[in-house]
Short mmCIF file of C-alpha atoms and ligand atoms in Angstrom, two decimals:
data_model
loop_
_atom_site.label_atom_id
_atom_site.label_comp_id
_atom_site.label_asym_id
_atom_site.label_seq_id
_atom_site.Cartn_x
_atom_site.Cartn_y
_atom_site.Cartn_z
CA MET A 1 -64.45 -96.54 -23.45
CA ARG A 2 -63.61 -94.16 -20.89
CA ALA A 3 -61.05 -95.57 -17.99
CA VAL A 4 -58.22 -93.40 -16.00
CA ARG A 5 -54.30 -94.72 -16.52
CA PHE A 6 -51.01 -93.90 -16.28
CA ASP A 7 -48.19 -95.21 -18.13
CA ARG A 8 -45.16 -93.83 -16.32
CA PHE A 9 -44.91 -93.14 -12.35
CA GLY A 10 -45.40 -90.12 -10.70
CA GLU A 11 -47.65 -86.98 -9.47
CA ALA A 12 -51.10 -87.06 -9.58
CA GLY A 13 -52.04 -84.64 -12.08
CA GLU A 14 -48.97 -84.96 -14.45
CA VAL A 15 -49.84 -88.74 -14.97
CA LEU A 16 -53.27 -89.94 -14.37
CA ARG A 17 -54.46 -89.65 -17.50
CA LEU A 18 -58.86 -89.90 -18.66
CA VAL A 19 -58.95 -92.10 -21.63
CA GLU A 20 -62.29 -92.69 -23.94
CA ASP A 21 -59.90 -95.21 -26.04
CA GLN A 22 -59.38 -98.08 -23.65
CA PRO A 23 -60.51 -101.54 -25.06
CA MET A 24 -63.60 -103.22 -22.95
CA PRO A 25 -61.97 -106.44 -21.63
CA GLN A 26 -62.97 -109.63 -23.14
CA ARG A 27 -65.56 -111.90 -20.40
CA LYS A 28 -64.14 -115.55 -20.40
CA PRO A 29 -66.37 -118.14 -19.71
CA GLY A 30 -67.44 -117.62 -15.65
CA GLU A 31 -67.30 -114.58 -15.52
CA VAL A 32 -69.58 -111.21 -14.79
CA LEU A 33 -68.67 -108.47 -17.29
CA VAL A 34 -69.94 -105.65 -14.86
CA LYS A 35 -70.56 -102.04 -15.65
CA VAL A 36 -68.65 -99.88 -12.70
CA ALA A 37 -71.40 -97.17 -11.65
CA ALA A 38 -68.58 -95.93 -8.96
CA THR A 39 -65.32 -97.36 -7.61
CA SER A 40 -62.96 -95.89 -4.68
CA VAL A 41 -59.46 -95.04 -4.10
CA ASN A 42 -57.36 -96.72 -2.34
CA PRO A 43 -53.78 -95.98 -0.54
CA ILE A 44 -52.17 -98.31 -2.77
CA ASP A 45 -53.72 -96.61 -5.90
CA TYR A 46 -51.33 -94.17 -4.64
CA LYS A 47 -48.47 -95.91 -4.15
CA ILE A 48 -48.40 -97.62 -7.34
CA ARG A 49 -48.45 -94.86 -9.00
CA ARG A 50 -46.09 -93.15 -6.99
CA GLY A 51 -43.35 -95.70 -7.93
CA ASP A 52 -43.16 -96.86 -4.35
CA PHE A 53 -43.42 -100.58 -5.25
CA PRO A 54 -40.49 -102.41 -7.25
CA ARG A 55 -41.42 -101.10 -10.90
CA LEU A 56 -39.98 -103.39 -12.09
CA PHE A 57 -42.81 -105.31 -11.51
CA VAL A 58 -45.78 -103.04 -11.89
CA ALA A 59 -47.64 -103.64 -15.21
CA LEU A 60 -47.88 -100.38 -17.21
CA PRO A 61 -49.76 -98.95 -18.53
CA LYS A 62 -52.12 -99.31 -15.59
CA VAL A 63 -55.92 -98.29 -14.59
CA PRO A 64 -55.66 -97.66 -10.71
CA GLY A 65 -58.52 -99.45 -8.93
CA GLY A 66 -59.82 -102.20 -7.39
CA ASP A 67 -63.71 -101.64 -6.19
CA VAL A 68 -66.46 -101.49 -7.45
CA ALA A 69 -70.16 -101.33 -7.64
CA GLY A 70 -72.55 -101.37 -11.00
CA VAL A 71 -74.57 -103.49 -13.30
CA VAL A 72 -74.25 -106.68 -14.63
CA ALA A 73 -72.97 -106.37 -18.06
CA GLU A 74 -73.35 -110.62 -19.86
CA ALA A 75 -73.04 -113.97 -17.05
CA ASP A 76 -72.73 -117.27 -18.61
CA PRO A 77 -76.56 -118.82 -19.06
CA GLY A 78 -77.06 -120.36 -15.50
CA SER A 79 -74.62 -117.31 -13.74
CA SER A 80 -76.91 -116.09 -10.58
CA PHE A 81 -75.97 -113.52 -11.90
CA LYS A 82 -77.83 -112.33 -13.99
CA PRO A 83 -78.09 -108.38 -16.67
CA GLY A 84 -79.46 -105.63 -14.72
CA ASP A 85 -77.97 -107.44 -10.97
CA ARG A 86 -76.54 -104.91 -8.84
CA VAL A 87 -73.49 -105.91 -7.67
CA MET A 88 -70.50 -105.13 -5.57
CA ALA A 89 -66.22 -106.99 -6.13
CA LEU A 90 -62.38 -106.18 -4.93
CA ALA A 91 -60.92 -107.03 -8.56
CA ASP A 92 -57.60 -108.47 -8.31
CA GLY A 93 -56.90 -105.74 -10.48
CA TYR A 94 -55.88 -103.69 -7.52
CA ARG A 95 -52.38 -104.80 -7.48
CA PRO A 96 -49.28 -103.66 -9.28
CA TRP A 97 -48.42 -106.54 -11.54
CA ARG A 98 -52.02 -106.15 -13.02
CA ALA A 99 -52.82 -104.34 -15.53
CA TRP A 100 -56.35 -104.07 -15.76
CA GLY A 101 -58.31 -102.84 -13.01
CA THR A 102 -61.29 -100.06 -12.11
CA TYR A 103 -60.71 -96.40 -12.51
CA CYS A 104 -62.96 -97.15 -16.13
CA GLU A 105 -66.27 -98.24 -17.80
CA PHE A 106 -66.31 -102.29 -17.71
CA VAL A 107 -65.12 -104.95 -15.58
CA SER A 108 -65.15 -108.71 -16.68
CA LEU A 109 -64.54 -110.88 -13.17
CA PRO A 110 -64.71 -114.02 -11.41
CA GLU A 111 -68.41 -114.93 -10.05
CA ALA A 112 -66.89 -115.88 -6.92
CA HIS A 113 -65.54 -112.28 -6.98
CA LEU A 114 -69.06 -110.69 -6.68
CA ALA A 115 -71.86 -109.57 -3.66
CA ARG A 116 -75.17 -108.61 -3.76
CA ILE A 117 -75.82 -104.64 -3.53
CA PRO A 118 -78.23 -104.94 -0.87
CA GLU A 119 -81.30 -102.81 -1.35
CA GLY A 120 -80.75 -98.90 -0.03
CA MET A 121 -77.16 -99.21 -0.53
CA SER A 122 -75.90 -96.38 -3.10
CA ASP A 123 -73.30 -97.00 -5.84
CA GLU A 124 -71.25 -94.83 -3.51
CA GLU A 125 -71.62 -97.34 -0.53
CA ALA A 126 -70.81 -99.61 -2.25
CA ALA A 127 -68.34 -98.49 -4.05
CA ALA A 128 -66.29 -98.09 -0.58
CA LEU A 129 -66.86 -101.17 0.64
CA PRO A 130 -65.07 -103.55 -0.44
CA LEU A 131 -60.81 -103.60 -0.22
CA VAL A 132 -61.83 -102.45 2.89
CA SER A 133 -64.19 -104.45 5.11
CA LEU A 134 -62.38 -107.71 2.90
CA THR A 135 -59.39 -106.47 4.47
CA VAL A 136 -60.90 -106.42 7.37
CA MET A 137 -62.60 -109.93 7.71
CA GLN A 138 -60.00 -111.63 6.84
CA ALA A 139 -57.93 -109.84 9.95
CA LEU A 140 -60.18 -111.19 12.08
CA GLU A 141 -60.44 -114.85 10.57
CA VAL A 142 -56.78 -115.05 10.90
CA SER A 143 -56.72 -113.47 14.26
CA ASN A 144 -59.28 -116.44 15.83
CA LEU A 145 -61.28 -113.25 18.31
CA SER A 146 -63.21 -114.92 20.85
CA THR A 147 -66.59 -112.20 22.08
CA GLY A 148 -65.02 -110.11 24.99
CA ASP A 149 -61.42 -110.14 23.23
CA ARG A 150 -59.31 -106.44 23.25
CA LEU A 151 -58.42 -105.60 20.17
CA LEU A 152 -56.28 -102.58 18.94
CA VAL A 153 -57.15 -100.56 15.00
CA HIS A 154 -54.00 -97.95 14.24
CA GLY A 155 -55.95 -95.37 11.76
CA ALA A 156 -59.59 -95.93 13.44
CA SER A 157 -61.29 -93.50 11.51
CA GLY A 158 -59.66 -93.97 7.40
CA GLY A 159 -60.72 -96.84 5.26
CA VAL A 160 -59.06 -100.06 7.40
CA GLY A 161 -60.13 -98.83 10.61
CA VAL A 162 -63.81 -96.87 10.15
CA MET A 163 -64.68 -100.90 9.28
CA ALA A 164 -62.09 -102.42 11.82
CA VAL A 165 -64.55 -101.13 14.22
CA GLN A 166 -67.37 -101.37 13.27
CA LEU A 167 -66.50 -105.53 12.31
CA ALA A 168 -65.23 -106.05 15.94
CA LYS A 169 -68.06 -105.15 17.95
CA ALA A 170 -70.73 -106.56 15.83
CA ARG A 171 -68.20 -109.92 17.01
CA GLY A 172 -68.82 -108.36 20.50
CA LEU A 173 -65.50 -107.29 20.80
CA TYR A 174 -63.61 -104.73 22.86
CA VAL A 175 -62.15 -101.95 20.94
CA LEU A 176 -59.52 -99.49 21.81
CA GLY A 177 -58.69 -97.23 18.52
CA THR A 178 -56.27 -94.92 17.86
CA CYS A 179 -57.30 -90.43 16.15
CA SER A 180 -56.30 -87.88 16.02
CA PHE A 181 -59.11 -84.93 17.49
CA SER A 182 -61.57 -84.16 15.34
CA ASN A 183 -62.03 -87.74 14.32
CA ALA A 184 -62.56 -88.98 17.99
CA ASP A 185 -66.33 -88.15 18.96
CA TYR A 186 -67.13 -89.77 15.49
CA VAL A 187 -64.95 -92.94 16.15
CA LYS A 188 -66.36 -93.26 18.98
CA GLU A 189 -69.69 -93.14 17.37
CA LEU A 190 -68.68 -96.22 15.36
CA GLY A 191 -68.77 -98.09 18.45
CA CYS A 192 -65.98 -98.15 19.87
CA ASP A 193 -64.84 -98.30 23.32
CA ARG A 194 -61.76 -96.56 24.10
CA VAL A 195 -60.63 -94.03 21.30
CA ILE A 196 -56.85 -92.83 22.31
CA ASP A 197 -55.95 -89.28 20.31
CA TYR A 198 -52.45 -89.93 19.73
CA THR A 199 -52.13 -86.47 19.29
CA LYS A 200 -51.75 -86.22 23.54
CA GLU A 201 -51.73 -89.56 24.37
CA ARG A 202 -49.91 -92.82 24.47
CA PHE A 203 -51.57 -95.41 22.83
CA GLU A 204 -49.21 -97.66 25.91
CA ASP A 205 -51.38 -95.78 28.26
CA ALA A 206 -54.05 -95.86 27.06
CA CYS A 207 -54.37 -99.61 26.73
CA GLY A 208 -53.88 -100.34 30.47
CA ASP A 209 -51.98 -103.31 32.25
CA ALA A 210 -54.28 -105.89 30.35
CA PRO A 211 -52.92 -107.22 26.77
CA LEU A 212 -54.82 -106.96 24.52
CA ASP A 213 -55.80 -110.28 20.96
CA CYS A 214 -55.02 -108.35 18.41
CA VAL A 215 -54.40 -104.97 16.97
CA ILE A 216 -54.41 -104.23 13.19
CA ASP A 217 -52.35 -101.81 12.22
CA GLY A 218 -52.75 -99.03 9.43
CA VAL A 219 -50.36 -96.47 10.34
CA GLY A 220 -46.71 -98.79 11.23
CA GLY A 221 -43.46 -97.16 11.76
CA ASP A 222 -42.85 -96.89 15.38
CA TYR A 223 -46.48 -98.29 16.09
CA GLU A 224 -46.01 -102.31 15.42
CA PRO A 225 -42.59 -102.69 17.78
CA ARG A 226 -44.80 -100.68 20.09
CA SER A 227 -47.81 -102.39 19.44
CA LEU A 228 -46.23 -106.21 19.75
CA ARG A 229 -44.77 -105.45 22.90
CA LEU A 230 -48.91 -104.59 24.16
CA LEU A 231 -50.17 -108.41 22.62
CA LYS A 232 -49.93 -111.74 24.38
CA ARG A 233 -48.12 -114.42 23.14
CA SER A 234 -50.95 -115.66 22.13
CA GLY A 235 -52.37 -112.83 20.05
CA THR A 236 -51.97 -111.34 16.80
CA TYR A 237 -50.43 -108.57 15.21
CA VAL A 238 -51.44 -107.55 11.40
CA SER A 239 -49.59 -105.02 9.93
CA LEU A 240 -51.26 -103.59 6.91
CA ARG A 241 -48.25 -102.59 5.65
CA ALA A 242 -47.79 -105.54 2.96
CA GLY A 243 -46.01 -105.43 -0.14
CA ASP A 244 -45.03 -101.66 1.67
CA THR A 245 -41.10 -101.51 0.21
CA ASN A 246 -38.79 -98.88 2.53
CA ALA A 247 -36.00 -101.30 4.05
CA ALA A 248 -37.08 -101.19 7.32
CA ILE A 249 -40.95 -101.85 7.24
CA LEU A 250 -39.27 -104.94 4.86
CA VAL A 251 -36.82 -105.50 7.99
CA ALA A 252 -39.49 -105.95 11.14
CA THR A 253 -41.89 -107.63 9.04
CA LEU A 254 -39.78 -110.44 8.80
CA LYS A 255 -38.30 -110.10 12.06
CA GLY A 256 -42.20 -110.17 12.72
CA LYS A 257 -42.77 -112.69 11.07
CA LEU A 258 -40.39 -114.93 12.47
CA LEU A 259 -40.45 -114.15 15.79
CA GLY A 260 -44.93 -115.31 15.78
CA LEU A 261 -43.33 -118.50 13.61
CA LEU A 262 -40.90 -119.52 16.63
CA ARG A 263 -43.48 -118.90 18.86
CA LEU A 264 -41.46 -116.27 20.77
CA GLY A 265 -43.24 -113.97 20.02
CA PRO A 266 -46.88 -112.80 18.92
CA HIS A 267 -48.57 -114.06 15.49
CA TYR A 268 -48.01 -111.61 13.10
CA TYR A 269 -50.22 -111.69 9.70
CA SER A 270 -48.91 -109.12 7.53
CA SER A 271 -50.12 -110.19 3.95
CA GLY A 272 -52.29 -108.53 1.01
CA VAL A 273 -56.14 -108.44 0.16
CA SER A 274 -57.92 -111.49 -1.76
CA PRO A 275 -61.04 -110.70 -3.04
CA ASN A 276 -64.45 -112.84 -2.07
CA GLY A 277 -67.37 -112.77 -2.80
CA ARG A 278 -68.86 -114.82 -0.23
CA GLN A 279 -67.03 -112.47 2.68
CA LEU A 280 -68.27 -109.79 0.66
CA ALA A 281 -72.57 -110.60 1.18
CA GLU A 282 -71.05 -110.95 4.99
CA VAL A 283 -70.37 -107.52 5.72
CA ALA A 284 -73.03 -106.53 3.55
CA GLU A 285 -76.03 -108.71 6.20
CA VAL A 286 -73.82 -107.25 8.79
CA TRP A 287 -75.10 -103.79 7.21
CA LYS A 288 -78.14 -104.63 6.83
CA GLU A 289 -79.48 -105.46 10.04
CA GLY A 290 -77.70 -101.88 10.84
CA LYS A 291 -74.29 -102.33 12.28
CA LEU A 292 -72.31 -101.33 10.03
CA LYS A 293 -72.21 -97.37 8.42
CA ILE A 294 -70.48 -96.72 4.89
CA ASN A 295 -68.94 -93.24 5.76
CA VAL A 296 -67.96 -91.86 2.12
CA GLN A 297 -66.30 -88.54 2.60
CA THR A 298 -65.70 -86.88 -0.82
CA VAL A 299 -67.83 -87.83 -4.24
CA LEU A 300 -65.99 -86.35 -7.63
CA PRO A 301 -66.24 -87.92 -11.67
CA LEU A 302 -64.13 -90.37 -12.39
CA VAL A 303 -61.97 -87.34 -14.71
CA ARG A 304 -60.65 -86.06 -11.28
CA ALA A 305 -59.87 -89.28 -10.25
CA ALA A 306 -55.75 -87.90 -9.27
CA GLU A 307 -57.62 -84.94 -7.16
CA ALA A 308 -59.48 -87.73 -5.82
CA GLN A 309 -56.10 -89.21 -5.03
CA GLU A 310 -54.39 -86.23 -3.93
CA LEU A 311 -57.05 -86.45 -1.51
CA VAL A 312 -56.54 -89.78 -0.66
CA ALA A 313 -52.22 -89.31 0.32
CA ALA A 314 -52.92 -86.64 2.23
CA ARG A 315 -53.89 -89.39 4.81
CA HIS A 316 -56.34 -87.43 6.69
CA VAL A 317 -59.38 -88.45 5.24
CA ARG A 318 -61.83 -89.67 7.40
CA GLY A 319 -64.12 -93.05 5.39
CA LYS A 320 -63.62 -92.70 1.96
CA VAL A 321 -63.10 -91.16 -1.45
CA VAL A 322 -64.95 -92.54 -4.45
CA LEU A 323 -65.46 -91.87 -8.32
CA ARG A 324 -68.44 -91.73 -10.14
CA VAL A 325 -67.85 -93.97 -13.11
CA SER A 326 -71.01 -93.96 -14.68
CA LYS A 327 -71.67 -91.01 -17.86
CA ALA A 328 -73.90 -89.56 -15.82
CA GLU A 329 -72.10 -88.32 -13.40
CA PRO A 330 -73.43 -85.73 -10.55
CA GLU A 331 -71.96 -82.97 -8.94
CA GLU A 332 -69.23 -83.58 -6.86
CA THR A 333 -70.67 -84.51 -3.22
CA GLY A 334 -69.13 -83.39 0.15
CA LYS A 335 -65.64 -81.78 1.13
CA GLU A 336 -64.71 -78.45 -1.48
CA SER A 337 -61.68 -79.11 -3.21
CA THR A 338 -60.56 -76.59 -5.89
CA SER A 339 -57.47 -78.12 -7.66
CA PRO A 340 -57.22 -79.29 -11.14
CA ALA A 341 -56.92 -82.89 -12.32
CA GLY A 342 -56.53 -85.70 -14.30
CA LYS A 343 -56.10 -83.96 -17.72
CA PRO A 344 -58.43 -85.64 -20.97
CA GLU A 345 -55.48 -87.42 -22.97
N1 NAP B 1 -51.76 -105.00 3.51
C1 NAP B 1 -53.38 -104.85 3.48
O1 NAP B 1 -54.31 -106.46 1.91
C2 NAP B 1 -53.84 -104.09 3.03
C3 NAP B 1 -55.49 -103.26 2.68
C4 NAP B 1 -55.67 -102.23 3.17
C5 NAP B 1 -55.24 -101.38 3.70
N2 NAP B 1 -54.03 -101.43 3.40
C6 NAP B 1 -52.15 -99.91 4.26
O2 NAP B 1 -53.68 -99.73 5.36
C7 NAP B 1 -52.95 -98.16 6.10
C8 NAP B 1 -54.88 -97.68 5.85
O3 NAP B 1 -55.04 -97.63 5.66
P1 NAP B 1 -56.90 -96.77 4.69
O4 NAP B 1 -57.70 -96.71 4.49
O5 NAP B 1 -57.24 -96.90 6.62
O6 NAP B 1 -56.09 -95.63 4.55
P2 NAP B 1 -56.53 -93.70 5.16
O7 NAP B 1 -58.37 -93.48 5.02
O8 NAP B 1 -55.78 -93.04 4.01
O9 NAP B 1 -56.07 -93.55 6.67
C9 NAP B 1 -55.97 -92.15 6.46
C10 NAP B 1 -56.51 -91.81 8.55
O10 NAP B 1 -55.43 -92.83 9.03
C11 NAP B 1 -55.49 -91.92 10.44
N3 NAP B 1 -54.00 -91.81 11.23
C12 NAP B 1 -53.11 -91.12 10.51
N4 NAP B 1 -52.17 -91.21 10.93
C13 NAP B 1 -52.08 -91.37 12.16
C14 NAP B 1 -51.30 -91.96 13.17
N5 NAP B 1 -50.73 -91.31 13.67
N6 NAP B 1 -52.02 -92.75 14.49
C15 NAP B 1 -53.50 -92.83 14.29
N7 NAP B 1 -54.56 -92.68 12.93
C16 NAP B 1 -53.01 -92.08 12.00
C17 NAP B 1 -56.06 -90.78 9.84
O11 NAP B 1 -56.98 -89.99 11.17
P3 NAP B 1 -56.95 -88.80 12.15
O12 NAP B 1 -56.82 -87.44 10.61
O13 NAP B 1 -57.39 -88.59 13.02
O14 NAP B 1 -54.94 -89.01 11.97
C18 NAP B 1 -57.57 -91.23 8.53
O15 NAP B 1 -58.83 -91.37 9.34
C19 NAP B 1 -52.62 -97.85 4.57
O16 NAP B 1 -50.91 -97.55 4.13
C20 NAP B 1 -53.59 -99.08 3.01
O17 NAP B 1 -52.42 -98.81 2.39
C21 NAP B 1 -53.07 -102.72 3.50
#
């Protein structure tokens, strides 16, 4: 089958290769073989490829990617999924130490990781959903928030942020979100109660005197200590920098976790997102109720995976960049891009 993979760390255009001879995955009992229609690019994909994670723990050669939208090709007799069903999932293969991600034509996944794609949702929209929405579902679950609680989302126009704003509003939270001026109207339309343009005002000033119940931080750096100061002692700080390994992040994470454990600071949550079909089905319900918009900024064919990763690595995508995987690849939609990408081997 076809897949995009890399066997050394480096620039996207130099190391990502489209290959035609990737072996087919062998489905195990309890798993479902899925023919991938589309996948999407998440920051972890380019971080692993660049060598940002400890290189010893990265499986090479690696097929990047975690998001899947496609159709069931094969399942156990008696499985709740049958060939032809449209499904979506987060695949564990997104993790650095797994060789097999989702930039390829087939994946085999545990049945519990899958959810059905609701009628009316396109493959591209479904592919944009799993990793970012599950990140938010899991953050909200550990934060134990109630209606009216105040949540601050950093990076509110990004892949995770867009989901955080909408899934939080669907639960009746009061949501503040940071983004630049160019995305402010868009984030407002998603339902954000207070949009903070980080280029013009300090988020501390915009948050006012009432302490926050939760911060979901997709930006990090100095946002972390500044946000921790705004939280209630009983609140939760969700760091999305799990796995990022520069020394400053590691020290800040350890300090935050220790203070949280000793109850000298807010609860500090930092963990990698996990596959979860049940939570993904809950997200699909929110979408069916019309409370969740999925913004696919750009769709590119699999062969242009390198270009797609470069786009995301620029850190100003609004919503998501999706890769079309199945053979009948449509022309690129959305933003025009001209640079060359992954070279066939
Ligand atoms: N731990 C986990 O399980 C987990 C899961 C998912 C993601 N993550 C991590 O979370 C981070 C965000 O992920 P993502 O998918 O949302 O990334 P993304 O889509 O690339 O985020 C891009 C967005 O960030 C905004 N942004 C950039 N600089 C900002 C700043 N200084 N203040 C506020 N917003 C800013 C941009 O808005 P403007 O263009 O308006 O500036 C843009 O819309 C990444 O580091 C990712 O690796 C971790």
